[in-house]
XYZ file of C-alpha atoms in Angstrom:
581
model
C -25.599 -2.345 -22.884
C -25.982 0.750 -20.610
C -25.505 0.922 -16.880
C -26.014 3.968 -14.262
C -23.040 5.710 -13.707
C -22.469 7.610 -10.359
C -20.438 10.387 -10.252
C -18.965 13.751 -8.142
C -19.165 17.283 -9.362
C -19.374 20.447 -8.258
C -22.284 22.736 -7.691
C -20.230 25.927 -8.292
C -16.980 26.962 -8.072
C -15.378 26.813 -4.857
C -13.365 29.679 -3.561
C -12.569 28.720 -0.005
C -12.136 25.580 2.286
C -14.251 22.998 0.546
C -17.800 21.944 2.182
C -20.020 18.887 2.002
C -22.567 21.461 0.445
C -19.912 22.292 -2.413
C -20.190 18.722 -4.109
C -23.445 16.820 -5.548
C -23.301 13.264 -6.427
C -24.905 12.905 -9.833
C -26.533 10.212 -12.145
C -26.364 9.068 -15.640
C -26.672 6.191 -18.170
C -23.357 4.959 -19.713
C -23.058 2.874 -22.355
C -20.471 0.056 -21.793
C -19.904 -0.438 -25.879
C -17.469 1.340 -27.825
C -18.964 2.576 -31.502
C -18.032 1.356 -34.558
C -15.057 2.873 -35.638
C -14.255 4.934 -32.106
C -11.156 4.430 -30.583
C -12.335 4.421 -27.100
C -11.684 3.074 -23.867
C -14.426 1.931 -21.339
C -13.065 1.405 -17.712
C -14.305 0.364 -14.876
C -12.619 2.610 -12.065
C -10.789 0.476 -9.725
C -9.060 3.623 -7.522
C -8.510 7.345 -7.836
C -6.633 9.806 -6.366
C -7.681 11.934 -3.976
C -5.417 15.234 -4.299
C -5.211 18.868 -2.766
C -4.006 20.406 -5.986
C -7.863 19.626 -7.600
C -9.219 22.640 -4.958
C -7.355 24.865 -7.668
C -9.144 23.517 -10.596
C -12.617 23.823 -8.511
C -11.609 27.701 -7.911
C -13.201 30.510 -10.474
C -9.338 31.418 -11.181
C -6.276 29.960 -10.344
C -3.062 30.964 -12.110
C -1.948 27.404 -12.017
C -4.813 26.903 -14.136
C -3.014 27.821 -16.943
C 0.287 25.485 -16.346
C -1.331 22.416 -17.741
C -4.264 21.053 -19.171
C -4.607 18.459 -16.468
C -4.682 21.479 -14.315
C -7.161 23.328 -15.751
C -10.558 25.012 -14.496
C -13.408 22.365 -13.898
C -16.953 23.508 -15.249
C -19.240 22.957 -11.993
C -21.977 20.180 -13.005
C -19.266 18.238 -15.489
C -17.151 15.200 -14.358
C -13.893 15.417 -12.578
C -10.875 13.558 -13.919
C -8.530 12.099 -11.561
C -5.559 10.017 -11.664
C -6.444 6.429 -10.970
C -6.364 2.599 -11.718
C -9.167 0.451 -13.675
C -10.168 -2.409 -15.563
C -11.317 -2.135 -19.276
C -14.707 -3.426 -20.246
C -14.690 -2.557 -24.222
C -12.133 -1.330 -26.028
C -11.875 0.109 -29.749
C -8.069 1.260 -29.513
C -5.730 -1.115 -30.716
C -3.538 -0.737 -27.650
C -6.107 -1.889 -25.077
C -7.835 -5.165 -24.675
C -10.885 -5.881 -22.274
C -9.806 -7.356 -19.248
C -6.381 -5.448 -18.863
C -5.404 -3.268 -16.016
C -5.015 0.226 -16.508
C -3.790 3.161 -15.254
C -4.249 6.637 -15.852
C -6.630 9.998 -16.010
C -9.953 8.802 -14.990
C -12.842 10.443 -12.951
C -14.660 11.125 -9.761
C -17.122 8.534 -10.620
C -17.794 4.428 -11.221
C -16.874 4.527 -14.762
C -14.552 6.479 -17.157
C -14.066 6.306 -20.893
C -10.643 7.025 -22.579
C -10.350 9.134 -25.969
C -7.688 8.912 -27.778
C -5.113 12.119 -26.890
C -6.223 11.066 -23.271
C -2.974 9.588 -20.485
C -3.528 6.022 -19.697
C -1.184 2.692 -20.172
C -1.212 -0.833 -19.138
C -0.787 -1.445 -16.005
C 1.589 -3.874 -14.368
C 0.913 -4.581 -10.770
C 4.016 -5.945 -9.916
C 2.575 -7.862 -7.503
C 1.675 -5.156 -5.269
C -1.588 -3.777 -3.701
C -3.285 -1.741 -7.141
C -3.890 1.252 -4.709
C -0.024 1.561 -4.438
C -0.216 2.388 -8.278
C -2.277 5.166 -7.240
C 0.401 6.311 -4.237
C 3.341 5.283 -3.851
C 4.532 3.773 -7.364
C 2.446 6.626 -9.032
C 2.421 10.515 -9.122
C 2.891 10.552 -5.552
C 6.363 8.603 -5.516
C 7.414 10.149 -8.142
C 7.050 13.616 -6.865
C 8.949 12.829 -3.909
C 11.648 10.952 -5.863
C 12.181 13.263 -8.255
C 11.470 16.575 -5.950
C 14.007 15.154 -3.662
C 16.675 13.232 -5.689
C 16.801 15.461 -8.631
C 16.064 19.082 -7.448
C 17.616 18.988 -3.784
C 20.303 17.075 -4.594
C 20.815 15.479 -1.572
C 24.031 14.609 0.091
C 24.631 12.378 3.242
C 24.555 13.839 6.558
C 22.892 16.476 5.183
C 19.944 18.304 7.097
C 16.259 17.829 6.348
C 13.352 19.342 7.204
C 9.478 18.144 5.559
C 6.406 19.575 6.351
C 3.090 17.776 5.979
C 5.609 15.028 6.496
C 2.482 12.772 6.983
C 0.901 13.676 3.796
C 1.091 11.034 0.716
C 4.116 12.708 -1.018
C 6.402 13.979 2.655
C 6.080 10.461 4.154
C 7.810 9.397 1.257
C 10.506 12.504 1.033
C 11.519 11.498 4.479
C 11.771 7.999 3.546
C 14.115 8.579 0.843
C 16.092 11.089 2.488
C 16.651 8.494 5.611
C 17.237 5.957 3.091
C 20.286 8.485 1.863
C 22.221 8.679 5.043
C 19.987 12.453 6.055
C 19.101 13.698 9.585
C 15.241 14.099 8.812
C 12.805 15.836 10.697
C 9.029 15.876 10.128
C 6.219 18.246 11.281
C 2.282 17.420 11.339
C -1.054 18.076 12.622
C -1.541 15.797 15.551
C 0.140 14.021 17.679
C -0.799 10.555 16.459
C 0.782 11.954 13.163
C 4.432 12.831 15.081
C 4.220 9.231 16.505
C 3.871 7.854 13.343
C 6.454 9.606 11.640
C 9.236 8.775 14.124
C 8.094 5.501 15.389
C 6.830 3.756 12.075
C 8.873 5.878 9.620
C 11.733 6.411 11.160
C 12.176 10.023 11.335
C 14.927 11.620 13.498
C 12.588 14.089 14.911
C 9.202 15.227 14.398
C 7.161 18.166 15.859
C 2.553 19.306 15.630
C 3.282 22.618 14.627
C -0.275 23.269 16.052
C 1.266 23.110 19.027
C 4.263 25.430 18.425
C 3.585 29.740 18.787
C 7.212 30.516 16.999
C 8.088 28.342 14.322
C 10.965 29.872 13.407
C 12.493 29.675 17.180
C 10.823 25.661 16.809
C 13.051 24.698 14.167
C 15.951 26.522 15.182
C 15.358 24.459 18.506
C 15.404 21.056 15.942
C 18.069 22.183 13.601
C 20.204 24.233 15.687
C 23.023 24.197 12.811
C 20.757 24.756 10.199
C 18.730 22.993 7.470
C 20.355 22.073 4.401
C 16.828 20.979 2.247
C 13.249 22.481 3.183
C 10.263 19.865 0.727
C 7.702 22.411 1.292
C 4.180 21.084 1.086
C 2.196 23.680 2.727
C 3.814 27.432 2.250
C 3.010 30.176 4.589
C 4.137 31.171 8.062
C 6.108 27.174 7.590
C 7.950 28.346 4.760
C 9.364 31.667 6.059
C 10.509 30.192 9.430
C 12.571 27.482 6.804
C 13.853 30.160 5.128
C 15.102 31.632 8.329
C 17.071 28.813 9.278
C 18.729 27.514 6.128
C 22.154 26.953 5.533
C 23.921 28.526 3.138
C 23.432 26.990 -0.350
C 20.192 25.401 1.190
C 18.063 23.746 -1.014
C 13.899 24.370 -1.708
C 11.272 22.106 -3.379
C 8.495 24.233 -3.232
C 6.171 20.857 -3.692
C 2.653 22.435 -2.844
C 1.398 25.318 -0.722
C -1.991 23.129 0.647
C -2.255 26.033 3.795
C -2.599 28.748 1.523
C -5.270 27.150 -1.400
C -7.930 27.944 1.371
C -7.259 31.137 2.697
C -6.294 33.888 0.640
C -4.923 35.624 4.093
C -1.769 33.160 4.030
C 1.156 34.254 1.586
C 4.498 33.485 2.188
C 6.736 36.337 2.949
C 10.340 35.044 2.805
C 12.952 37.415 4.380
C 14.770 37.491 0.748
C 17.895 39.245 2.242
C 18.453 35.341 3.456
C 17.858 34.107 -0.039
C 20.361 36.625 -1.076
C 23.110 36.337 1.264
C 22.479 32.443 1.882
C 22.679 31.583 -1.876
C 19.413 29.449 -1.288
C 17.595 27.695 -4.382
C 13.866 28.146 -4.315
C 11.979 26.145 -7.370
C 8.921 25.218 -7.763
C 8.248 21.425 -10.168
C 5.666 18.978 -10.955
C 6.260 15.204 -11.170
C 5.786 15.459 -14.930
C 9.159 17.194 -14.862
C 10.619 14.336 -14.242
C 9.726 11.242 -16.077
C 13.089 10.827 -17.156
C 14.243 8.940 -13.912
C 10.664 7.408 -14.401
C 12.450 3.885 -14.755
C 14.932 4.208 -11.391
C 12.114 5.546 -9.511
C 10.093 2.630 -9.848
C 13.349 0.011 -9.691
C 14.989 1.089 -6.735
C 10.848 2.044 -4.759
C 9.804 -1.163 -5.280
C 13.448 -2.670 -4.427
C 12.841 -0.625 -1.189
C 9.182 -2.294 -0.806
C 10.350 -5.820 -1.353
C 13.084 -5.353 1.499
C 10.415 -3.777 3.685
C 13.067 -0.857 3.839
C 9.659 1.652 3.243
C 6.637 1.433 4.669
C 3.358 2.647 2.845
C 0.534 5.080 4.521
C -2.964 4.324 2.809
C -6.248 5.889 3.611
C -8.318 4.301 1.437
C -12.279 5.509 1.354
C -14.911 3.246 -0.244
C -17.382 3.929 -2.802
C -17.983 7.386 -5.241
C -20.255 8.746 -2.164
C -17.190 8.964 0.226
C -15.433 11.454 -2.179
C -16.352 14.384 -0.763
C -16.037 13.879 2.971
C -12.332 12.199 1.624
C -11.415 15.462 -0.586
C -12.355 17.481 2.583
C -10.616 15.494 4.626
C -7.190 16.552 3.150
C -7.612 20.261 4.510
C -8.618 19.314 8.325
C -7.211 15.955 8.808
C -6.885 13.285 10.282
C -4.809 12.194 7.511
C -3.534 13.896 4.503
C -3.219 10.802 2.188
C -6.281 9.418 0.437
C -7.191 6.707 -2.420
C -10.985 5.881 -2.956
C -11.950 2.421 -4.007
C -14.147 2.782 -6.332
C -15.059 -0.823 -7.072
C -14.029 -4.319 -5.743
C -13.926 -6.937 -8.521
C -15.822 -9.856 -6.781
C -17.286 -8.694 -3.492
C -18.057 -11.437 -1.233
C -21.056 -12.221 0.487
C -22.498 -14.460 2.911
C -22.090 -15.444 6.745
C -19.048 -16.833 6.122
C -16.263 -14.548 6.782
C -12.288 -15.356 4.370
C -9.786 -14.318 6.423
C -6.073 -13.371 5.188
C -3.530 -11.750 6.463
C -2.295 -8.757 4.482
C 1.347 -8.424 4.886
C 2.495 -5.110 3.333
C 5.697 -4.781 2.962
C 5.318 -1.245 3.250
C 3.828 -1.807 7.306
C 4.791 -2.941 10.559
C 1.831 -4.199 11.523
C -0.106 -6.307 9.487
C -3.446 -5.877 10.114
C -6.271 -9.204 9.430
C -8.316 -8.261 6.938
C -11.808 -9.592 5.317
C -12.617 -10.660 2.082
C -16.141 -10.145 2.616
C -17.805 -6.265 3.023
C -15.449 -4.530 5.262
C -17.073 -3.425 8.625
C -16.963 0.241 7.550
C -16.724 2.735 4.868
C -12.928 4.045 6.309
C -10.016 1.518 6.315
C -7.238 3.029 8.549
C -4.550 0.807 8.812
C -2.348 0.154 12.096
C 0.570 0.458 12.633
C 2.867 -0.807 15.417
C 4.369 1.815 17.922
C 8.056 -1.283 18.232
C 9.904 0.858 16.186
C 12.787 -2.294 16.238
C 10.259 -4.381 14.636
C 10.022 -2.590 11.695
C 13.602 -2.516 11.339
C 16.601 -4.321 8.565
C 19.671 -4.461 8.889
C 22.189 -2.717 6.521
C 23.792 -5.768 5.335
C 21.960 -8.011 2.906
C 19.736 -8.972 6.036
C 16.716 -8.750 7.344
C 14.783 -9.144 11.065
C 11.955 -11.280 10.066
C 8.747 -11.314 12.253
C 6.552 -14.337 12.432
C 4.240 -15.695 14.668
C 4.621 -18.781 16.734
C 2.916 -20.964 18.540
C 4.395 -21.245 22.533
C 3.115 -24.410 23.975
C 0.005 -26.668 22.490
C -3.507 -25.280 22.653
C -6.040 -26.624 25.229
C -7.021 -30.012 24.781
C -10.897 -29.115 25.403
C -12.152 -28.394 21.669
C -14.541 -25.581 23.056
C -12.152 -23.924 24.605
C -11.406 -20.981 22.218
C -7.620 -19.525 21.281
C -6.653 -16.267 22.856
C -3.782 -13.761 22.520
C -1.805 -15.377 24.690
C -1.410 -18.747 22.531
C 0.898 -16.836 20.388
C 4.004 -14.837 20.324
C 5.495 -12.800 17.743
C 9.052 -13.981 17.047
C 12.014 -12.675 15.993
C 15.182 -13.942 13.678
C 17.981 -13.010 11.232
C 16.378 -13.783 7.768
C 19.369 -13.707 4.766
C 17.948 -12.175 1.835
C 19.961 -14.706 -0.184
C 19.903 -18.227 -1.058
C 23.522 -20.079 -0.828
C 25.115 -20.988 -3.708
C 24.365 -24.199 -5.124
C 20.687 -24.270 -3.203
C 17.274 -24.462 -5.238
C 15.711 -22.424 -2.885
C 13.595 -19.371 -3.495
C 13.215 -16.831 -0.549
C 9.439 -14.970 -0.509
C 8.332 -11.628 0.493
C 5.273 -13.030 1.926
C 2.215 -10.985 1.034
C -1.003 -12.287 1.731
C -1.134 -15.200 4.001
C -4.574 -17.395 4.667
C -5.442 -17.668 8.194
C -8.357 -20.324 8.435
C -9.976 -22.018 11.150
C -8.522 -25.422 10.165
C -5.324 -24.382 12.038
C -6.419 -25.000 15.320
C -6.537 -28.821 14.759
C -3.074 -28.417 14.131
C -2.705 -26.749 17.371
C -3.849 -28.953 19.392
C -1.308 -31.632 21.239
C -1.098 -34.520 19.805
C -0.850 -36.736 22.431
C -4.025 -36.343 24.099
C -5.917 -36.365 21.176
C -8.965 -38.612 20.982
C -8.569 -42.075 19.885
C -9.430 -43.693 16.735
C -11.939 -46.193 16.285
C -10.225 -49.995 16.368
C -12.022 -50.710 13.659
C -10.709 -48.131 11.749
C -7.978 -49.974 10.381
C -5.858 -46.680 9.586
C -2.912 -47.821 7.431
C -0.393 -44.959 6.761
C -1.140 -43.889 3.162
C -4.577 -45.252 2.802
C -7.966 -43.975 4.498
C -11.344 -46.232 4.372
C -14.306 -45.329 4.613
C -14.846 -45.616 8.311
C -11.728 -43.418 9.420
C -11.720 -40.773 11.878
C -9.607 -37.839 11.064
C -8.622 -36.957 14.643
C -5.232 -34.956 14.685
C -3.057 -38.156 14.156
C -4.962 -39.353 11.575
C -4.586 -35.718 9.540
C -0.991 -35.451 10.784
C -0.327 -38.854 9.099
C -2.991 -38.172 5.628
C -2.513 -34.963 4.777
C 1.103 -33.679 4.258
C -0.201 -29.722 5.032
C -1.825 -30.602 8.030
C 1.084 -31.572 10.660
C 1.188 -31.051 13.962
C 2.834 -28.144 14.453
C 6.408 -27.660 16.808
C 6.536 -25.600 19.514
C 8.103 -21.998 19.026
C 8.054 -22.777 15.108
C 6.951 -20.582 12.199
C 3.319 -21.661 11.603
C 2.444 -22.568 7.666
C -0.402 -21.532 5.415
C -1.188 -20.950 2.070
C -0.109 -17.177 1.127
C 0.712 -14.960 -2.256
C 4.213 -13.472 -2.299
C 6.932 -11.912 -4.179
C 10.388 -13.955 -4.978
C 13.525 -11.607 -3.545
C 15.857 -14.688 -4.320
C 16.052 -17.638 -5.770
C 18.398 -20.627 -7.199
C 15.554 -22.365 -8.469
C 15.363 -22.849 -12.412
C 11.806 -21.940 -12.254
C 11.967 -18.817 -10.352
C 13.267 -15.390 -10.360
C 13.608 -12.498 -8.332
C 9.955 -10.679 -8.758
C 8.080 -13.054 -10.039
C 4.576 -13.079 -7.868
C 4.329 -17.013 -6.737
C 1.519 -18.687 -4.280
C 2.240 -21.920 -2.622
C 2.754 -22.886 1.169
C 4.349 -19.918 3.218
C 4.110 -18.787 6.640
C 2.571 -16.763 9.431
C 5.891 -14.350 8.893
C 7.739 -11.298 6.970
C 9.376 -13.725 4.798
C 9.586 -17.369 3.580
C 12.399 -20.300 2.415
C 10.654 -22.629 -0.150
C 13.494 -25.352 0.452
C 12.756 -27.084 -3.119
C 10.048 -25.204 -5.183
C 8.121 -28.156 -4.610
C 5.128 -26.165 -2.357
C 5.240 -22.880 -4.519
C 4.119 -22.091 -8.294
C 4.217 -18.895 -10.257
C 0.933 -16.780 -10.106
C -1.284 -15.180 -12.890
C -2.847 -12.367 -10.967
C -5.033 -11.889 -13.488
C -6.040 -8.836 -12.991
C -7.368 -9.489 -9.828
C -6.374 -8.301 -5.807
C -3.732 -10.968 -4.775
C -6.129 -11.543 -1.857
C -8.754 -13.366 -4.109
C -6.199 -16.339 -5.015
C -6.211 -17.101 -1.341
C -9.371 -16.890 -1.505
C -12.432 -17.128 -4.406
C -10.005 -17.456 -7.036
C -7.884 -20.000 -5.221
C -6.289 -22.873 -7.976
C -2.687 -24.108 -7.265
C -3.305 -24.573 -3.401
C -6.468 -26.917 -3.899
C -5.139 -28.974 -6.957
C -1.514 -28.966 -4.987
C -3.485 -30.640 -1.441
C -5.590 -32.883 -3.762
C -1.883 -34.342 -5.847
C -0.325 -34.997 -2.671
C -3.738 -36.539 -1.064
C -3.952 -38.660 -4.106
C -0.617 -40.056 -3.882
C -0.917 -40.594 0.090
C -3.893 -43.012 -1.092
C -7.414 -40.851 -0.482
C -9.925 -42.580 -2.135
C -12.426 -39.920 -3.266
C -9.544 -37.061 -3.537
């Protein structure tokens, strides 16, 4: 079988800032068999990266060119490989099956095929978001990780300054580095950037070096005893006011040098009587230099994820066509991160719009999100400006949000919910379960938010009466019943009137962070009954059950691929007597 495979390339080699002119989106057929005998891969790209090193590899020469073959010169006209995350389709290697998640070099285009020699491995979602396998828990993370942990060095109280702070591998240096007990301060682009950084991050301090005429006299203003580790992501002018102000035995990751790919005016010219007298450690590294700490990367990241101690930045572009305008995009702004999404799975359609709620752990403000076409091409997510909010304590603690319902909605069934119905709550949430329990704490996920909610909403005291002749008998419904609030309340065990100032319930996907249940343990993914919240205490097990992603976004088992949650409401209305359950 043989399909029409879109793809990016270049028209020629590009020796400046990259333009829309610069890229050409190209045809061709691909087969989706493997031959006889071929160890091949077919994929179906899921993600790729977006990156600001690949304007090296688009250049007629590039001395970096030569540090790696991942790295090296792309032939205008041919395909572009990228890191990313897919599905296979057909498979002739013994290693790969069809239907397994995978992650590795793929392309710039809707399908990639693996030869043997090539990078890829199975892929293990964890649980979490695939596009954070492209980020975050990918060569992104472990740039940072290892950039910052193993090169710097880092000690506690120590002093450190990021620039692109915003950008998909210095939002995550600063992380870590706050994580580690540093004074961290940030610089970026734009405002809305320096907001971000200190108010969703968590940065000390963060400055728009646009808006700055002496850098060096700006950081001396920010560190004015000195900087003890520079993560340089953009070289230059930034790099020599650093230098400038470190301490002695000051530390440098020289990450990337993104200001000077574009514009062969910009060198960095380091007053090297500092690096000298100062004792300071310049290197340069790539992530590959350190999959050894591969393994506590990813342990103590995704610890970090589950505790909502990091947030995540995504800017996530849809379809092949948006490549270009996303590449470019990393050299003005607004936003230096990108992923593309290549392909969704099982794209809804219809009128008919499944909501969820997408509760990264990584955010502070989850943002409702369709499961139908999204309304455009450029997801930016949201995030809250309450820095407390996105707070935990130090101890093994957390401030759990959820949302609550004040007082009973209106009576009047056309009157329609607003803003003010609800409040976002606040409490102490233990990330423990006490010894002896069989409970199993969640890092809630996804939760469903469907329209069936508002009949619990309602008060049930002024409901409207059932029929006398209805003859409702708790545990058994005839024919002629009404299913007015009390009537649900009473037949449906998921369907109760809610309490005042409560946490509001729904069906979700999460993550286990504790559990003294026999049938749980920490990180498994489960679905079941959760909340409108941060976090969730299944009191018995009895509402949850272990998930098999399957592949597939956790959003679909909320919604097309939904299983436990309909055969769990049709058990318990077959043992409350329904009679065509």
């Amino acid at each position: 079988m043989e399909v029409t495979n879109k793809f990016i390339t270049i028209k020629g080699h590009i020796e400046d800032a990259p333009q829309e002119s610069d890229f050409e989106l190209k045809t061709e057929s691909f087969s989706l068999s493997v031959v006889s005998g071929a160890k091949d891969v077919i994929i179906k790209n899921l993600y790729v990266s977006i990156d600001p090193y690949q304007i090296n590899r688009m250049k007629s020469y590039s001395s970096s060119q030569k540090s790696s073959i991942y790295a090296g010169r792309i032939t205008p006209g041919q395909v572009i490989e990228a890191y990313g995350v897919g599905i296979v389709l057909a498979s002739g290697h013994t290693d790969f099956e069809k239907d397994e998640l995978v992650a590795g070099v793929l392309s710039w285009g809707e399908y990639s095929i693996y030869k043997e020699g090539g990078i890829l491995h199975k892929l293990d979602a964890m649980g979490f978001p695939l596009s954070y396998h492209v980020g975050i828990l990918a060569l992104s993370g472990l740039t940072a990780y290892g950039g910052f942990f193993e090169l710097c060095k880092p000690k506690k109280g120590e002093k450190v300054f990021v620039s692109a702070a915003s950008g998909s591998v210095g939002n995550l240096v600063g992380q870590y580095a706050k994580l580690h007990g540093c004074y961290v301060v940030g610089c970026a682009g734009t405002q809305k950037k320096v907001e971000l950084l200190k108010e969703v991050l968590g940065f000390d301090d963060a400055f728009n070096y646009k808006e700055e005429t002496d850098l060096k006299s700006t950081l001396k203003r920010y560190f004015p005893d000195g900087i003890d580790i520079y993560f340089d992501n953009v070289g230059a002018e930034m790099l020599e006011a650093a230098i400038s102000n470190m301490n002695a035995f000051g530390r440098v990751a020289m990450c990337g040098v993104i200001s000077e790919y574009t514009d062969k005016g910009k060198r960095a010219a380091p007053d090297m009587i500092d690096v000298v007298y100062k004792r300071i450690k310049i290197q340069g590294f790539l992530a590959a230099d350190y999959m050894n700490v591969y393994g506590d990367f990813i342990t103590k990241t995704t610890d970090h994820l589950l505790t909502g101690k990091m947030k995540v930045l995504e800017d996530i572009s849809e379809g092949v066509e948006s490549i270009p305008s996303a590449f470019i995009g990393l050299f003005r702004g607004p936003w230096c991160i990108s992923h593309l999404k290549v392909y969704d799975c099982l794209m809804m359609d219809g009128s008919y719009h499944a909501l969820c709620l997408q509760i990264f752990p990584s955010t502070c403000a989850p943002n409702i999100t369709s499961a139908s076409s999204p309304s455009s091409k450029k997801e930016q997510k949201n995030f809250s400006s309450d820095k407390k909010s996105c707070s935990s304590e130090i101890s093994r603690n957390a401030v759990e949000r959820f949302a609550a319902l004040p007082q009973h909605n209106h009576n009047n069934p056309a009157v329609l919910l607003h803003k003010s119905d609800f409040e976002l709550a606040r409490k102490a949430c233990p990330l423990s379960v006490e010894s002896g329990s069989i409970g199993v704490l969640v890092k809630n996920l996804y939760v469903s938010s469907n329209p069936y909610q508002i009949i619990r909403m309602k008060n049930p005291n002024s409901s409207r009466k059932v029929p006398s002749n209805a003859g409702i008998t708790p545990g058994k419904v005839n024919d002629n019943t009404i299913l007015t609030l009390p009537t649900l309340a009473l037949h449906m065990y998921h369907v109760q009137v809610y309490v005042c100032q409560n946490v509001v319930t729904a069906p979700g996907v999460g993550r286990v962070v504790a559990s003294g249940h026999p049938d749980f343990q920490k990180n498994d993914v489960v679905e079941g009954f959760l909340s409108w919240g941060e976090y969730t205490m299944v009191k018995d097990g009895y509402t949850s059950n272990k998930l098999e992603t399957m592949g597939f976004a956790l959003s679909y088992h909320l919604g097309i691929l939904v299983n436990y949650l309909t055969q769990h409401l049709f058990t318990v209305q077959r043992k409350l007597g329904y009679r065509n359950a």
